[in-house]
GROMACS .gro file of C-alpha atoms in nm:
model
  328
    1UNK     CA    1   1.200  -1.622   1.695
    2UNK     CA    2   1.067  -1.881   1.505
    3UNK     CA    3   1.021  -1.911   1.106
    4UNK     CA    4   0.649  -1.894   1.135
    5UNK     CA    5   0.673  -1.554   1.324
    6UNK     CA    6   0.918  -1.401   1.078
    7UNK     CA    7   0.672  -1.465   0.822
    8UNK     CA    8   0.378  -1.325   0.985
    9UNK     CA    9   0.595  -1.031   1.073
   10UNK     CA   10   0.709  -1.007   0.709
   11UNK     CA   11   0.290  -1.029   0.598
   12UNK     CA   12   0.216  -0.763   0.878
   13UNK     CA   13   0.458  -0.487   0.777
   14UNK     CA   14   0.359  -0.585   0.361
   15UNK     CA   15  -0.017  -0.514   0.480
   16UNK     CA   16   0.060  -0.184   0.690
   17UNK     CA   17   0.277  -0.067   0.396
   18UNK     CA   18  -0.016  -0.092   0.151
   19UNK     CA   19  -0.256   0.045   0.443
   20UNK     CA   20  -0.078   0.367   0.485
   21UNK     CA   21  -0.055   0.465   0.097
   22UNK     CA   22  -0.429   0.389   0.112
   23UNK     CA   23  -0.506   0.598   0.411
   24UNK     CA   24  -0.298   0.904   0.273
   25UNK     CA   25  -0.477   0.839  -0.097
   26UNK     CA   26  -0.791   0.902   0.079
   27UNK     CA   27  -0.725   1.168   0.320
   28UNK     CA   28  -0.840   1.435   0.096
   29UNK     CA   29  -1.219   1.301   0.062
   30UNK     CA   30  -1.249   1.204   0.438
   31UNK     CA   31  -1.144   1.564   0.514
   32UNK     CA   32  -1.448   1.718   0.330
   33UNK     CA   33  -1.707   1.587   0.501
   34UNK     CA   34  -2.040   1.584   0.311
   35UNK     CA   35  -2.228   1.301   0.437
   36UNK     CA   36  -2.257   1.100   0.116
   37UNK     CA   37  -2.169   0.793   0.002
   38UNK     CA   38  -1.832   0.854  -0.122
   39UNK     CA   39  -1.759   1.043   0.209
   40UNK     CA   40  -1.859   0.729   0.402
   41UNK     CA   41  -1.676   0.499   0.208
   42UNK     CA   42  -1.359   0.705   0.254
   43UNK     CA   43  -1.440   0.735   0.614
   44UNK     CA   44  -1.441   0.320   0.622
   45UNK     CA   45  -1.119   0.287   0.414
   46UNK     CA   46  -0.950   0.555   0.654
   47UNK     CA   47  -1.087   0.373   0.974
   48UNK     CA   48  -0.958   0.031   0.824
   49UNK     CA   49  -0.615   0.159   0.750
   50UNK     CA   50  -0.524   0.353   1.101
   51UNK     CA   51  -0.362   0.012   1.214
   52UNK     CA   52  -0.073   0.094   1.002
   53UNK     CA   53   0.142   0.334   1.207
   54UNK     CA   54   0.048   0.169   1.537
   55UNK     CA   55   0.159  -0.150   1.398
   56UNK     CA   56   0.482  -0.017   1.254
   57UNK     CA   57   0.593   0.098   1.611
   58UNK     CA   58   0.478  -0.247   1.770
   59UNK     CA   59   0.684  -0.461   1.497
   60UNK     CA   60   0.984  -0.231   1.561
   61UNK     CA   61   0.920  -0.283   1.939
   62UNK     CA   62   0.923  -0.675   1.868
   63UNK     CA   63   1.203  -0.682   1.658
   64UNK     CA   64   1.431  -0.465   1.876
   65UNK     CA   65   1.326  -0.507   2.218
   66UNK     CA   66   1.373  -0.870   2.198
   67UNK     CA   67   1.753  -0.852   2.154
   68UNK     CA   68   2.028  -0.745   2.391
   69UNK     CA   69   2.220  -0.439   2.307
   70UNK     CA   70   2.576  -0.525   2.401
   71UNK     CA   71   2.744  -0.185   2.272
   72UNK     CA   72   2.562   0.125   2.250
   73UNK     CA   73   2.806   0.278   2.008
   74UNK     CA   74   2.767  -0.011   1.782
   75UNK     CA   75   2.392   0.011   1.842
   76UNK     CA   76   2.346   0.426   1.769
   77UNK     CA   77   2.595   0.361   1.476
   78UNK     CA   78   2.328   0.130   1.307
   79UNK     CA   79   2.032   0.339   1.385
   80UNK     CA   80   2.236   0.668   1.227
   81UNK     CA   81   2.326   0.438   0.909
   82UNK     CA   82   1.978   0.240   0.884
   83UNK     CA   83   1.731   0.500   0.959
   84UNK     CA   84   1.898   0.861   0.992
   85UNK     CA   85   2.025   0.869   0.646
   86UNK     CA   86   1.743   0.738   0.440
   87UNK     CA   87   1.535   1.012   0.612
   88UNK     CA   88   1.751   1.296   0.518
   89UNK     CA   89   1.730   1.136   0.170
   90UNK     CA   90   1.355   1.180   0.206
   91UNK     CA   91   1.350   1.526   0.341
   92UNK     CA   92   1.603   1.622   0.014
   93UNK     CA   93   1.319   1.462  -0.229
   94UNK     CA   94   1.015   1.651  -0.049
   95UNK     CA   95   1.247   1.979  -0.089
   96UNK     CA   96   1.302   1.920  -0.448
   97UNK     CA   97   0.922   1.856  -0.482
   98UNK     CA   98   0.867   2.188  -0.298
   99UNK     CA   99   1.100   2.375  -0.497
  100UNK     CA  100   0.944   2.230  -0.828
  101UNK     CA  101   0.609   2.401  -0.663
  102UNK     CA  102   0.766   2.731  -0.633
  103UNK     CA  103   0.902   2.682  -0.296
  104UNK     CA  104   1.115   3.031  -0.253
  105UNK     CA  105   1.294   2.903   0.079
  106UNK     CA  106   1.649   2.813   0.100
  107UNK     CA  107   1.750   2.482  -0.026
  108UNK     CA  108   1.858   2.337   0.312
  109UNK     CA  109   1.550   2.494   0.475
  110UNK     CA  110   1.299   2.176   0.547
  111UNK     CA  111   1.633   1.941   0.512
  112UNK     CA  112   1.861   2.009   0.771
  113UNK     CA  113   1.671   2.275   0.958
  114UNK     CA  114   1.294   2.332   1.014
  115UNK     CA  115   1.247   1.963   0.922
  116UNK     CA  116   0.882   1.943   1.057
  117UNK     CA  117   0.769   2.213   0.807
  118UNK     CA  118   0.841   2.028   0.495
  119UNK     CA  119   0.588   1.907   0.251
  120UNK     CA  120   0.686   1.562   0.412
  121UNK     CA  121   0.390   1.603   0.661
  122UNK     CA  122   0.400   1.253   0.714
  123UNK     CA  123   0.766   1.215   0.852
  124UNK     CA  124   0.676   1.266   1.182
  125UNK     CA  125   0.645   0.907   1.199
  126UNK     CA  126   1.020   0.879   1.132
  127UNK     CA  127   1.110   1.134   1.405
  128UNK     CA  128   0.882   0.941   1.691
  129UNK     CA  129   1.082   0.630   1.555
  130UNK     CA  130   1.415   0.775   1.595
  131UNK     CA  131   1.296   0.882   1.953
  132UNK     CA  132   1.181   0.525   2.033
  133UNK     CA  133   1.526   0.385   1.910
  134UNK     CA  134   1.735   0.616   2.120
  135UNK     CA  135   1.540   0.507   2.429
  136UNK     CA  136   1.508   0.143   2.322
  137UNK     CA  137   1.834   0.053   2.529
  138UNK     CA  138   1.680   0.165   2.830
  139UNK     CA  139   1.333   0.009   2.780
  140UNK     CA  140   1.468  -0.312   2.691
  141UNK     CA  141   1.570  -0.388   3.077
  142UNK     CA  142   1.303  -0.210   3.191
  143UNK     CA  143   1.024  -0.466   2.986
  144UNK     CA  144   1.266  -0.773   2.992
  145UNK     CA  145   1.042  -0.973   3.248
  146UNK     CA  146   0.685  -1.073   3.133
  147UNK     CA  147   0.544  -0.891   3.489
  148UNK     CA  148   0.747  -0.600   3.422
  149UNK     CA  149   0.593  -0.590   3.062
  150UNK     CA  150   0.248  -0.633   3.178
  151UNK     CA  151   0.297  -0.359   3.456
  152UNK     CA  152   0.415  -0.109   3.190
  153UNK     CA  153   0.148  -0.194   2.975
  154UNK     CA  154  -0.126  -0.171   3.231
  155UNK     CA  155   0.004   0.181   3.335
  156UNK     CA  156   0.042   0.304   2.983
  157UNK     CA  157  -0.326   0.214   2.935
  158UNK     CA  158  -0.445   0.399   3.233
  159UNK     CA  159  -0.231   0.735   3.163
  160UNK     CA  160  -0.233   0.736   2.754
  161UNK     CA  161  -0.575   0.568   2.677
  162UNK     CA  162  -0.798   0.583   2.976
  163UNK     CA  163  -0.712   0.887   3.145
  164UNK     CA  164  -0.765   1.139   2.808
  165UNK     CA  165  -1.130   1.013   2.809
  166UNK     CA  166  -1.171   1.048   3.186
  167UNK     CA  167  -1.070   1.394   3.103
  168UNK     CA  168  -1.327   1.474   2.847
  169UNK     CA  169  -1.568   1.426   3.125
  170UNK     CA  170  -1.358   1.656   3.388
  171UNK     CA  171  -1.227   1.346   3.563
  172UNK     CA  172  -0.881   1.361   3.672
  173UNK     CA  173  -0.638   1.093   3.806
  174UNK     CA  174  -0.500   1.170   4.153
  175UNK     CA  175  -0.123   1.074   4.023
  176UNK     CA  176   0.059   1.218   3.779
  177UNK     CA  177   0.230   1.042   3.453
  178UNK     CA  178   0.602   1.047   3.491
  179UNK     CA  179   0.677   0.808   3.213
  180UNK     CA  180   0.428   0.699   2.982
  181UNK     CA  181   0.370   0.838   2.602
  182UNK     CA  182   0.142   0.711   2.360
  183UNK     CA  183   0.366   0.560   2.096
  184UNK     CA  184   0.593   0.422   2.335
  185UNK     CA  185   0.339   0.194   2.466
  186UNK     CA  186   0.258   0.064   2.103
  187UNK     CA  187   0.658  -0.019   2.108
  188UNK     CA  188   0.649  -0.219   2.401
  189UNK     CA  189   0.300  -0.394   2.326
  190UNK     CA  190   0.492  -0.532   1.997
  191UNK     CA  191   0.746  -0.701   2.191
  192UNK     CA  192   0.495  -0.818   2.470
  193UNK     CA  193   0.240  -0.968   2.201
  194UNK     CA  194   0.533  -1.136   2.019
  195UNK     CA  195   0.673  -1.291   2.336
  196UNK     CA  196   0.326  -1.391   2.471
  197UNK     CA  197   0.255  -1.777   2.410
  198UNK     CA  198  -0.128  -1.730   2.401
  199UNK     CA  199  -0.302  -1.771   2.114
  200UNK     CA  200  -0.632  -1.627   2.047
  201UNK     CA  201  -0.876  -1.832   1.762
  202UNK     CA  202  -0.809  -1.632   1.414
  203UNK     CA  203  -1.193  -1.577   1.384
  204UNK     CA  204  -1.218  -1.369   1.740
  205UNK     CA  205  -0.937  -1.173   1.623
  206UNK     CA  206  -1.107  -1.128   1.247
  207UNK     CA  207  -1.443  -1.012   1.445
  208UNK     CA  208  -1.243  -0.767   1.677
  209UNK     CA  209  -1.063  -0.623   1.397
  210UNK     CA  210  -1.431  -0.575   1.228
  211UNK     CA  211  -1.579  -0.443   1.545
  212UNK     CA  212  -1.307  -0.183   1.602
  213UNK     CA  213  -1.298  -0.087   1.232
  214UNK     CA  214  -1.710  -0.042   1.230
  215UNK     CA  215  -1.714   0.133   1.577
  216UNK     CA  216  -1.434   0.412   1.442
  217UNK     CA  217  -1.630   0.450   1.120
  218UNK     CA  218  -1.993   0.499   1.279
  219UNK     CA  219  -1.846   0.740   1.562
  220UNK     CA  220  -1.665   0.920   1.333
  221UNK     CA  221  -1.932   0.985   1.091
  222UNK     CA  222  -2.168   1.056   1.408
  223UNK     CA  223  -1.931   1.318   1.537
  224UNK     CA  224  -1.880   1.461   1.182
  225UNK     CA  225  -2.294   1.493   1.160
  226UNK     CA  226  -2.282   1.716   1.507
  227UNK     CA  227  -2.038   1.941   1.406
  228UNK     CA  228  -2.000   1.920   1.015
  229UNK     CA  229  -1.669   1.885   1.028
  230UNK     CA  230  -1.408   1.564   1.043
  231UNK     CA  231  -1.291   1.492   1.393
  232UNK     CA  232  -0.996   1.283   1.398
  233UNK     CA  233  -1.071   1.185   1.786
  234UNK     CA  234  -1.130   0.819   1.701
  235UNK     CA  235  -0.896   0.776   1.409
  236UNK     CA  236  -0.561   0.826   1.612
  237UNK     CA  237  -0.447   0.930   1.987
  238UNK     CA  238  -0.609   0.767   2.296
  239UNK     CA  239  -0.886   0.585   2.095
  240UNK     CA  240  -0.935   0.254   2.256
  241UNK     CA  241  -1.087   0.117   1.930
  242UNK     CA  242  -0.699   0.201   1.739
  243UNK     CA  243  -0.583   0.009   2.030
  244UNK     CA  244  -0.779  -0.295   2.004
  245UNK     CA  245  -0.742  -0.306   1.644
  246UNK     CA  246  -0.383  -0.310   1.636
  247UNK     CA  247  -0.333  -0.576   1.882
  248UNK     CA  248  -0.574  -0.806   1.711
  249UNK     CA  249  -0.395  -0.715   1.360
  250UNK     CA  250  -0.103  -0.780   1.487
  251UNK     CA  251  -0.192  -1.139   1.679
  252UNK     CA  252  -0.357  -1.231   1.368
  253UNK     CA  253  -0.059  -1.220   1.145
  254UNK     CA  254   0.198  -1.321   1.439
  255UNK     CA  255   0.050  -1.670   1.440
  256UNK     CA  256   0.013  -1.715   1.065
  257UNK     CA  257   0.175  -2.042   0.917
  258UNK     CA  258   0.459  -2.000   0.706
  259UNK     CA  259   0.288  -1.962   0.360
  260UNK     CA  260   0.382  -1.891  -0.057
  261UNK     CA  261   0.623  -1.612  -0.193
  262UNK     CA  262   0.819  -1.580   0.123
  263UNK     CA  263   1.097  -1.386  -0.069
  264UNK     CA  264   0.849  -1.127  -0.228
  265UNK     CA  265   0.694  -1.086   0.145
  266UNK     CA  266   1.081  -1.042   0.259
  267UNK     CA  267   1.149  -0.769  -0.044
  268UNK     CA  268   0.829  -0.578   0.024
  269UNK     CA  269   0.901  -0.614   0.409
  270UNK     CA  270   1.232  -0.442   0.355
  271UNK     CA  271   1.108  -0.188   0.167
  272UNK     CA  272   0.892  -0.066   0.432
  273UNK     CA  273   1.089   0.275   0.494
  274UNK     CA  274   1.103   0.347   0.151
  275UNK     CA  275   0.755   0.314   0.099
  276UNK     CA  276   0.652   0.511   0.418
  277UNK     CA  277   0.886   0.790   0.331
  278UNK     CA  278   0.823   0.851  -0.048
  279UNK     CA  279   0.451   0.741  -0.086
  280UNK     CA  280   0.331   1.081  -0.031
  281UNK     CA  281   0.561   1.227  -0.332
  282UNK     CA  282   0.459   0.910  -0.549
  283UNK     CA  283   0.087   0.975  -0.468
  284UNK     CA  284   0.154   1.322  -0.558
  285UNK     CA  285   0.296   1.265  -0.891
  286UNK     CA  286   0.043   0.978  -0.987
  287UNK     CA  287  -0.218   1.265  -0.935
  288UNK     CA  288  -0.032   1.482  -1.161
  289UNK     CA  289   0.021   1.242  -1.424
  290UNK     CA  290  -0.285   1.029  -1.390
  291UNK     CA  291  -0.553   1.279  -1.281
  292UNK     CA  292  -0.805   1.326  -1.204
  293UNK     CA  293  -0.810   1.320  -0.811
  294UNK     CA  294  -1.127   1.123  -0.733
  295UNK     CA  295  -1.200   0.862  -0.499
  296UNK     CA  296  -1.217   0.623  -0.751
  297UNK     CA  297  -0.917   0.696  -0.917
  298UNK     CA  298  -0.705   0.734  -0.587
  299UNK     CA  299  -0.821   0.391  -0.479
  300UNK     CA  300  -0.794   0.197  -0.811
  301UNK     CA  301  -0.518   0.397  -1.015
  302UNK     CA  302  -0.287   0.657  -0.778
  303UNK     CA  303  -0.240   0.446  -0.457
  304UNK     CA  304  -0.173   0.108  -0.633
  305UNK     CA  305   0.060   0.284  -0.869
  306UNK     CA  306   0.257   0.500  -0.572
  307UNK     CA  307   0.294   0.158  -0.416
  308UNK     CA  308   0.455  -0.027  -0.689
  309UNK     CA  309   0.670   0.292  -0.769
  310UNK     CA  310   0.787   0.288  -0.408
  311UNK     CA  311   0.891  -0.077  -0.440
  312UNK     CA  312   1.056  -0.036  -0.772
  313UNK     CA  313   1.259   0.292  -0.607
  314UNK     CA  314   1.373   0.058  -0.333
  315UNK     CA  315   1.472  -0.226  -0.552
  316UNK     CA  316   1.657   0.008  -0.762
  317UNK     CA  317   1.778   0.202  -0.527
  318UNK     CA  318   1.979  -0.072  -0.323
  319UNK     CA  319   2.186  -0.136  -0.669
  320UNK     CA  320   2.319   0.194  -0.730
  321UNK     CA  321   2.665   0.297  -0.570
  322UNK     CA  322   2.636   0.613  -0.390
  323UNK     CA  323   2.273   0.612  -0.359
  324UNK     CA  324   2.215   0.272  -0.157
  325UNK     CA  325   2.298   0.439   0.158
  326UNK     CA  326   1.980   0.630   0.109
  327UNK     CA  327   1.755   0.266   0.113
  328UNK     CA  328   1.747   0.073   0.410
   0.00000   0.00000   0.00000
């Protein structure tokens, strides 16, 4: 990969790190629909930060699938060391938070078993990521050729994006999906977009990103008006606007020329998993220490502090013997 692309990937990971913090910072507000300007602002911010998780999968796929995997044993040992151990550390931290809030369950509950019941609701991403890492050695030869990638992504779009919307109007495809799941498509899409030589003008990419965010926010608002409740239909899952937004954001950063602060960006990029694992804990602590929980406080105080706290935790944790194994 060229130096230019490495810089763009670092920018992308840094942006998505902060996006995911903002996403969860405004979640409490967007989930309580009342149609006010405050709710609409939270809705727009939520729509604008939904690219974070799909793009994380795309970046991972771009970096993993471009390389051959000569040794399965070495590859899976690396996965265990770099991802499973930090995940266990995160589960333990959230267990301590639960205990501080009066959780009566055994100490290992939510750490080594019943892990999906822990306060770390957002760590579903890590389990999905590990699942993708397990099948990466099989995906790599499957999508090595450009025509194979195009076929894979075409069928993924059909089964995982188009088919769910057809189902909403009682139309079913006559063939069964025997292979494709939502996040695997993003994983392969990242590799396909990184490997592609075609360049799209930045102006068009920005326009399409804005269009996708605007459509998501407007359609979510319309759906909430009809039911009085927030519907995540356009925020996640098979939303075509999320696919468009994620792909355009990836391409926009991929094509960035090398710019300033490469070492700082590399440090933020390297802290991706630490930020993702611990930002909900940091937001919770920020709310306790620097309340009240208003939208302005969440945006201007809690989210920046949580982001910086996670970066500091990563920088310090990597330097402490015995703890550094929990920081990738």
